PDB file of C-alpha atoms and ligand atoms in Angstrom:
ATOM      1  CA  MET A1342      51.060 -68.986  78.544  1.00 42.00           C
ATOM      2  CA  GLY A1343      51.866 -70.998  81.965  1.00 43.00           C
ATOM      3  CA  LYS A1344      55.473 -70.916  83.578  1.00 41.00           C
ATOM      4  CA  SER A1345      56.215 -74.367  82.059  1.00 46.00           C
ATOM      5  CA  ASP A1346      55.775 -73.011  78.672  1.00 57.00           C
ATOM      6  CA  PHE A1347      57.887 -70.315  79.306  1.00 53.00           C
ATOM      7  CA  LEU A1348      60.766 -72.130  80.656  1.00 54.00           C
ATOM      8  CA  THR A1349      60.807 -74.970  77.640  1.00 58.00           C
ATOM      9  CA  PRO A1350      64.225 -74.678  75.904  1.00 62.00           C
ATOM     10  CA  LYS A1351      62.407 -74.024  72.558  1.00 64.00           C
ATOM     11  CA  ALA A1352      60.707 -70.725  73.960  1.00 60.00           C
ATOM     12  CA  ILE A1353      63.926 -69.806  75.585  1.00 58.00           C
ATOM     13  CA  ALA A1354      65.875 -70.186  72.392  1.00 62.00           C
ATOM     14  CA  ASN A1355      63.202 -68.436  70.768  1.00 61.00           C
ATOM     15  CA  ARG A1356      63.608 -65.483  72.741  1.00 55.00           C
ATOM     16  CA  ILE A1357      67.273 -65.411  72.958  1.00 56.00           C
ATOM     17  CA  LYS A1358      66.936 -65.320  69.244  1.00 56.00           C
ATOM     18  CA  SER A1359      64.514 -62.771  69.027  1.00 51.00           C
ATOM     19  CA  LYS A1360      66.436 -60.440  71.389  1.00 45.00           C
ATOM     20  CA  GLY A1361      69.520 -60.803  68.990  1.00 44.00           C
ATOM     21  CA  LEU A1362      71.401 -63.061  71.577  1.00 45.00           C
ATOM     22  CA  GLN A1363      71.199 -66.204  69.361  1.00 42.00           C
ATOM     23  CA  LYS A1364      73.676 -69.216  70.100  1.00 42.00           C
ATOM     24  CA  LEU A1365      76.531 -69.789  67.816  1.00 58.00           C
ATOM     25  CA  ARG A1366      77.945 -73.352  68.044  1.00 69.00           C
ATOM     26  CA  TRP A1367      76.616 -73.956  71.743  1.00 79.00           C
ATOM     27  CA  TYR A1368      78.149 -70.633  73.037  1.00 80.00           C
ATOM     28  CA  CYS A1369      75.660 -68.639  75.039  1.00 82.00           C
ATOM     29  CA  GLN A1370      76.390 -64.724  74.420  1.00 77.00           C
ATOM     30  CA  MET A1371      74.357 -63.872  77.042  1.00 80.00           C
ATOM     31  CA  CYS A1372      75.917 -65.754  79.906  1.00 85.00           C
ATOM     32  CA  GLN A1373      79.397 -65.827  77.918  1.00 81.00           C
ATOM     33  CA  LYS A1374      79.391 -69.514  78.355  1.00 84.00           C
ATOM     34  CA  GLN A1375      80.798 -71.801  75.939  1.00 83.00           C
ATOM     35  CA  CYS A1376      79.189 -75.215  76.023  1.00 85.00           C
ATOM     36  CA  GLY A1377      80.675 -78.535  74.514  1.00 81.00           C
ATOM     37  CA  ASP A1378      77.903 -79.792  72.685  1.00 82.00           C
ATOM     38  CA  GLU A1379      74.054 -79.488  71.784  1.00 84.00           C
ATOM     39  CA  ASN A1380      73.162 -81.526  75.114  1.00 89.00           C
ATOM     40  CA  GLY A1381      75.596 -79.148  77.174  1.00 90.00           C
ATOM     41  CA  PHE A1382      74.019 -76.212  75.730  1.00 87.00           C
ATOM     42  CA  LYS A1383      70.375 -77.286  76.346  1.00 90.00           C
ATOM     43  CA  CYS A1384      71.280 -78.110  80.100  1.00 93.00           C
ATOM     44  CA  HIS A1385      72.657 -74.707  80.164  1.00 93.00           C
ATOM     45  CA  CYS A1386      69.580 -73.121  79.029  1.00 89.00           C
ATOM     46  CA  MET A1387      67.643 -74.784  81.738  1.00 92.00           C
ATOM     47  CA  SER A1388      70.140 -74.047  84.356  1.00 94.00           C
ATOM     48  CA  GLU A1389      69.141 -71.384  86.918  1.00 94.00           C
ATOM     49  CA  SER A1390      71.951 -68.800  86.333  1.00 93.00           C
ATOM     50  CA  HIS A1391      70.939 -68.511  82.659  1.00 91.00           C
ATOM     51  CA  GLN A1392      67.487 -68.028  83.664  1.00 90.00           C
ATOM     52  CA  ARG A1393      68.266 -65.206  85.797  1.00 90.00           C
ATOM     53  CA  GLN A1394      70.128 -63.625  83.062  1.00 86.00           C
ATOM     54  CA  LEU A1395      67.293 -64.239  80.516  1.00 83.00           C
ATOM     55  CA  LEU A1396      65.155 -62.566  83.018  1.00 86.00           C
ATOM     56  CA  LEU A1397      67.192 -59.677  82.951  1.00 83.00           C
ATOM     57  CA  ALA A1398      67.989 -59.551  79.380  1.00 79.00           C
ATOM     58  CA  SER A1399      64.248 -59.686  78.782  1.00 80.00           C
ATOM     59  CA  GLU A1400      63.600 -56.726  81.174  1.00 84.00           C
ATOM     60  CA  ASN A1401      66.428 -54.671  79.182  1.00 81.00           C
ATOM     61  CA  PRO A1402      67.554 -56.014  76.013  1.00 79.00           C
ATOM     62  CA  GLN A1403      68.797 -52.634  75.123  1.00 84.00           C
ATOM     63  CA  GLN A1404      71.200 -52.648  77.936  1.00 81.00           C
ATOM     64  CA  PHE A1405      72.607 -55.921  76.930  1.00 80.00           C
ATOM     65  CA  MET A1406      73.124 -55.217  73.195  1.00 85.00           C
ATOM     66  CA  ASP A1407      74.671 -51.733  74.136  1.00 88.00           C
ATOM     67  CA  TYR A1408      77.138 -53.977  76.477  1.00 85.00           C
ATOM     68  CA  PHE A1409      78.164 -56.263  73.718  1.00 85.00           C
ATOM     69  CA  SER A1410      78.525 -53.772  70.766  1.00 91.00           C
ATOM     70  CA  GLU A1411      80.702 -51.822  72.926  1.00 90.00           C
ATOM     71  CA  GLU A1412      82.718 -54.777  73.866  1.00 87.00           C
ATOM     72  CA  PHE A1413      82.758 -56.058  70.335  1.00 92.00           C
ATOM     73  CA  ARG A1414      83.990 -52.507  69.054  1.00 94.00           C
ATOM     74  CA  ASN A1415      86.856 -52.076  71.676  1.00 91.00           C
ATOM     75  CA  ASP A1416      88.205 -55.376  71.215  1.00 90.00           C
ATOM     76  CA  PHE A1417      87.881 -55.269  67.384  1.00 94.00           C
ATOM     77  CA  LEU A1418      89.687 -51.850  67.378  1.00 94.00           C
ATOM     78  CA  GLU A1419      92.375 -52.739  69.917  1.00 92.00           C
ATOM     79  CA  LEU A1420      93.198 -55.948  67.547  1.00 93.00           C
ATOM     80  CA  LEU A1421      93.346 -53.396  64.668  1.00 95.00           C
ATOM     81  CA  ARG A1422      95.715 -51.234  66.365  1.00 92.00           C
ATOM     82  CA  ARG A1423      98.011 -53.823  68.073  1.00 92.00           C
ATOM     83  CA  ARG A1424      98.344 -55.879  64.944  1.00 93.00           C
ATOM     84  CA  PHE A1425      98.233 -53.702  61.991  1.00 94.00           C
ATOM     85  CA  GLY A1426      99.076 -50.129  63.318  1.00 91.00           C
ATOM     86  CA  THR A1427      97.490 -47.467  60.940  1.00 90.00           C
ATOM     87  CA  LYS A1428      98.178 -49.781  58.079  1.00 94.00           C
ATOM     88  CA  ARG A1429      95.102 -50.127  55.611  1.00 96.00           C
ATOM     89  CA  VAL A1430      94.016 -53.566  55.612  1.00 97.00           C
ATOM     90  CA  HIS A1431      90.817 -55.641  54.593  1.00 97.00           C
ATOM     91  CA  ASN A1432      88.104 -55.821  57.077  1.00 96.00           C
ATOM     92  CA  ASN A1433      87.876 -59.545  56.882  1.00 95.00           C
ATOM     93  CA  ILE A1434      91.319 -60.053  57.510  1.00 95.00           C
ATOM     94  CA  VAL A1435      90.915 -58.420  60.792  1.00 95.00           C
ATOM     95  CA  TYR A1436      87.514 -59.871  61.650  1.00 95.00           C
ATOM     96  CA  ASN A1437      88.696 -63.871  60.753  1.00 93.00           C
ATOM     97  CA  GLU A1438      91.460 -62.933  63.521  1.00 92.00           C
ATOM     98  CA  TYR A1439      89.392 -61.467  65.817  1.00 92.00           C
ATOM     99  CA  ILE A1440      86.681 -64.357  65.769  1.00 88.00           C
ATOM    100  CA  SER A1441      89.617 -66.957  66.030  1.00 87.00           C
ATOM    101  CA  HIS A1442      89.815 -65.747  69.871  1.00 81.00           C
ATOM    102  CA  ARG A1443      88.092 -68.018  71.991  1.00 72.00           C
ATOM    103  CA  GLU A1444      86.289 -65.101  74.368  1.00 72.00           C
ATOM    104  CA  HIS A1445      85.286 -62.938  71.266  1.00 82.00           C
ATOM    105  CA  ILE A1446      81.667 -61.378  71.292  1.00 85.00           C
ATOM    106  CA  HIS A1447      79.636 -62.803  68.430  1.00 85.00           C
ATOM    107  CA  MET A1448      78.361 -60.270  66.093  1.00 87.00           C
ATOM    108  CA  ASN A1449      74.866 -61.397  66.241  1.00 83.00           C
ATOM    109  CA  ALA A1450      74.982 -60.252  69.662  1.00 83.00           C
ATOM    110  CA  THR A1451      75.723 -56.596  68.769  1.00 89.00           C
ATOM    111  CA  GLN A1452      73.700 -53.785  67.154  1.00 92.00           C
ATOM    112  CA  TRP A1453      75.414 -54.481  63.916  1.00 93.00           C
ATOM    113  CA  GLU A1454      74.111 -56.933  61.375  1.00 90.00           C
ATOM    114  CA  THR A1455      77.014 -57.682  59.146  1.00 92.00           C
ATOM    115  CA  LEU A1456      80.676 -56.812  58.864  1.00 95.00           C
ATOM    116  CA  THR A1457      79.774 -54.424  56.197  1.00 95.00           C
ATOM    117  CA  ASP A1458      77.686 -52.491  58.713  1.00 95.00           C
ATOM    118  CA  PHE A1459      80.026 -52.287  61.102  1.00 97.00           C
ATOM    119  CA  THR A1460      82.762 -51.193  58.800  1.00 97.00           C
ATOM    120  CA  LYS A1461      80.538 -48.221  57.710  1.00 96.00           C
ATOM    121  CA  TRP A1462      79.677 -47.700  61.001  1.00 96.00           C
ATOM    122  CA  LEU A1463      83.276 -47.469  62.119  1.00 95.00           C
ATOM    123  CA  GLY A1464      84.064 -44.767  59.121  1.00 94.00           C
ATOM    124  CA  ARG A1465      80.842 -42.758  60.238  1.00 94.00           C
ATOM    125  CA  GLU A1466      82.251 -42.375  63.649  1.00 91.00           C
ATOM    126  CA  ALA A1467      85.494 -41.325  62.406  1.00 89.00           C
ATOM    127  CA  LEU A1468      87.198 -44.395  64.262  1.00 91.00           C
ATOM    128  CA  CYS A1469      88.727 -45.571  61.157  1.00 94.00           C
ATOM    129  CA  LYS A1470      89.201 -44.332  57.443  1.00 95.00           C
ATOM    130  CA  VAL A1471      87.320 -46.944  55.529  1.00 97.00           C
ATOM    131  CA  GLY A1472      86.781 -47.437  51.838  1.00 96.00           C
ATOM    132  CA  GLU A1473      84.866 -49.843  49.455  1.00 96.00           C
ATOM    133  CA  THR A1474      86.958 -51.272  46.580  1.00 95.00           C
ATOM    134  CA  PRO A1475      86.082 -54.091  43.848  1.00 96.00           C
ATOM    135  CA  LYS A1476      87.655 -56.673  46.490  1.00 94.00           C
ATOM    136  CA  GLY A1477      85.489 -55.197  49.337  1.00 95.00           C
ATOM    137  CA  TRP A1478      86.066 -52.852  52.202  1.00 97.00           C
ATOM    138  CA  TYR A1479      89.121 -51.927  53.565  1.00 97.00           C
ATOM    139  CA  ILE A1480      89.829 -50.299  56.900  1.00 97.00           C
ATOM    140  CA  GLN A1481      92.680 -48.097  58.421  1.00 96.00           C
ATOM    141  CA  TYR A1482      93.094 -47.368  62.102  1.00 94.00           C
ATOM    142  CA  ILE A1483      93.096 -43.669  63.118  1.00 90.00           C
ATOM    143  CA  ASP A1484      95.327 -43.145  65.884  1.00 83.00           C
ATOM    144  CA  ARG A1485      93.973 -40.744  68.827  1.00 78.00           C
ATOM    145  CA  ASP A1486      95.777 -41.971  71.480  1.00 73.00           C
ATOM    146  CA  PRO A1487      96.839 -39.115  73.705  1.00 75.00           C
ATOM    147  CA  GLU A1488     100.271 -40.270  73.859  1.00 73.00           C
ATOM    148  CA  THR A1489     100.583 -40.384  70.164  1.00 72.00           C
ATOM    149  CA  THR A1490      98.951 -37.333  69.789  1.00 73.00           C
ATOM    150  CA  ARG A1491     101.231 -35.342  72.077  1.00 79.00           C
ATOM    151  CA  ARG A1492     104.094 -36.622  70.138  1.00 78.00           C
ATOM    152  CA  GLN A1493     102.918 -35.701  66.744  1.00 75.00           C
ATOM    153  CA  LEU A1494     102.606 -32.106  68.255  1.00 80.00           C
ATOM    154  CA  GLU A1495     105.858 -32.021  69.701  1.00 85.00           C
ATOM    155  CA  LEU A1496     107.358 -33.437  66.424  1.00 83.00           C
ATOM    156  CA  GLU A1497     105.383 -30.624  64.758  1.00 81.00           C
ATOM    157  CA  LYS A1498     106.677 -28.179  66.852  1.00 86.00           C
ATOM    158  CA  LYS A1499     110.231 -29.223  66.531  1.00 86.00           C
ATOM    159  CA  LYS A1500     110.069 -29.377  62.887  1.00 84.00           C
ATOM    160  CA  LYS A1501     108.536 -25.682  62.950  1.00 83.00           C
ATOM    161  CA  GLN A1502     111.494 -24.464  65.300  1.00 85.00           C
ATOM    162  CA  ASP A1503     113.930 -26.041  62.841  1.00 84.00           C
ATOM    163  CA  LEU A1504     112.310 -24.115  60.162  1.00 81.00           C
ATOM    164  CA  ASP A1505     112.523 -21.136  62.135  1.00 83.00           C
ATOM    165  CA  ASP A1506     116.231 -21.682  62.750  1.00 84.00           C
ATOM    166  CA  GLU A1507     116.847 -22.487  59.100  1.00 82.00           C
ATOM    167  CA  GLU A1508     114.814 -19.227  58.087  1.00 82.00           C
ATOM    168  CA  LYS A1509     117.151 -17.153  60.882  1.00 83.00           C
ATOM    169  CA  THR A1510     119.862 -18.691  59.435  1.00 82.00           C
ATOM    170  CA  ALA A1511     119.326 -18.022  55.862  1.00 82.00           C
ATOM    171  CA  LYS A1512     118.232 -14.319  56.869  1.00 82.00           C
ATOM    172  CA  PHE A1513     121.483 -14.078  58.396  1.00 81.00           C
ATOM    173  CA  ILE A1514     123.663 -15.192  55.626  1.00 80.00           C
ATOM    174  CA  GLU A1515     121.510 -13.035  53.323  1.00 83.00           C
ATOM    175  CA  GLU A1516     122.111 -10.061  55.645  1.00 82.00           C
ATOM    176  CA  GLN A1517     126.034 -11.151  55.669  1.00 81.00           C
ATOM    177  CA  VAL A1518     126.000 -11.219  51.893  1.00 80.00           C
ATOM    178  CA  ARG A1519     124.070  -7.722  51.499  1.00 82.00           C
ATOM    179  CA  ARG A1520     126.723  -6.081  53.799  1.00 81.00           C
ATOM    180  CA  GLY A1521     129.289  -7.967  51.836  1.00 80.00           C
ATOM    181  CA  LEU A1522     127.835  -6.417  48.746  1.00 78.00           C
ATOM    182  CA  GLU A1523     127.488  -2.908  50.013  1.00 78.00           C
ATOM    183  CA  GLY A1524     130.794  -3.268  51.128  1.00 75.00           C
ATOM    184  CA  LYS A1525     132.450  -3.915  47.472  1.00 71.00           C
ATOM    185  CA  GLU A1526     129.872  -1.390  46.043  1.00 66.00           C
ATOM    186  CA  GLN A1527     131.527   1.366  48.461  1.00 64.00           C
ATOM    187  CA  GLU A1528     135.096  -0.081  47.957  1.00 61.00           C
ATOM    188  CA  ASN A1529     134.446   0.196  44.269  1.00 62.00           C
ATOM    189  CA  SER A1530     133.388   3.878  44.750  1.00 59.00           C
ATOM    190  CA  GLY A1531     136.490   4.463  46.821  1.00 55.00           C
ATOM    191  CA  TYR A1532     135.026   4.513  50.084  1.00 52.00           C
ATOM    192  CA  THR A1533     134.519   1.448  52.556  1.00 50.00           C
ATOM    193  CA  SER A1534     132.628   1.836  55.530  1.00 48.00           C
ATOM    194  CA  GLN A1535     136.072   1.730  57.697  1.00 52.00           C
ATOM    195  CA  ASP A1536     137.152   5.068  55.884  1.00 50.00           C
ATOM    196  CA  LYS A1537     133.693   6.447  56.678  1.00 49.00           C
ATOM    197  CA  SER A1538     134.075   5.742  60.340  1.00 49.00           C
ATOM    198  CA  VAL A1539     137.737   7.092  60.724  1.00 49.00           C
ATOM    199  CA  ARG A1540     137.825   9.956  57.986  1.00 49.00           C
ATOM    200  CA  PRO A1541     136.202  12.645  60.047  1.00 50.00           C
ATOM    201  CA  LYS A1542     138.335  11.763  63.132  1.00 48.00           C
ATOM    202  CA  SER A1543     141.410  12.138  60.855  1.00 48.00           C
ATOM    203  CA  LEU A1544     140.092  15.453  59.417  1.00 50.00           C
ATOM    204  CA  VAL A1545     139.665  16.866  62.856  1.00 50.00           C
ATOM    205  CA  CYS A1546     143.220  15.829  63.932  1.00 47.00           C
ATOM    206  CA  ASN A1547     144.493  17.356  60.715  1.00 46.00           C
TER     207      ASN A1547
HETATM  208 ZN1   ZN B2685      72.895 -68.528  78.994  1.00 83.52          ZN
END
């Protein structure tokens, strides 16, 4: 294969496709460049900067895919967290919102074939709670933010402290009641704790 064959738009397009860096509506994921139309995309594909990227990608396609996968995952999770918190939501709702952003990473540049693949992966990696329903896949963000975790721990600690305090108060009241009852019993039998403590003295005095 001569150099000119290697550089034809068709050959380049095929190579991008085989690397999983396929164009989508004249967007070059590899260079992260949006072209206005087919002609613009063709021109871009023949540009020097694109060809440099292409050489880099062909030398290490895995590195590009890893990079795009990580970007995709981070952006997707960030959107999920920011928009829906820890609420359960259909994966398609999040995805549609994600791809409405102009700068989004296209899924065909990532390691995941489909949104379902990605969703299952999120579940396996314990990044989200995921579940399949007759209506499709639902996801739920798991908040592992250090600040949130710290707050949760503090809340739990405070709860435990409150419980301990309640328990102490309950024990104290119980003790008071028990003493009160004992006092009553002694009163009924003719002796109070007061009598007990003073009687020996009075006996001595007598
Ligand atoms: Zn390009």
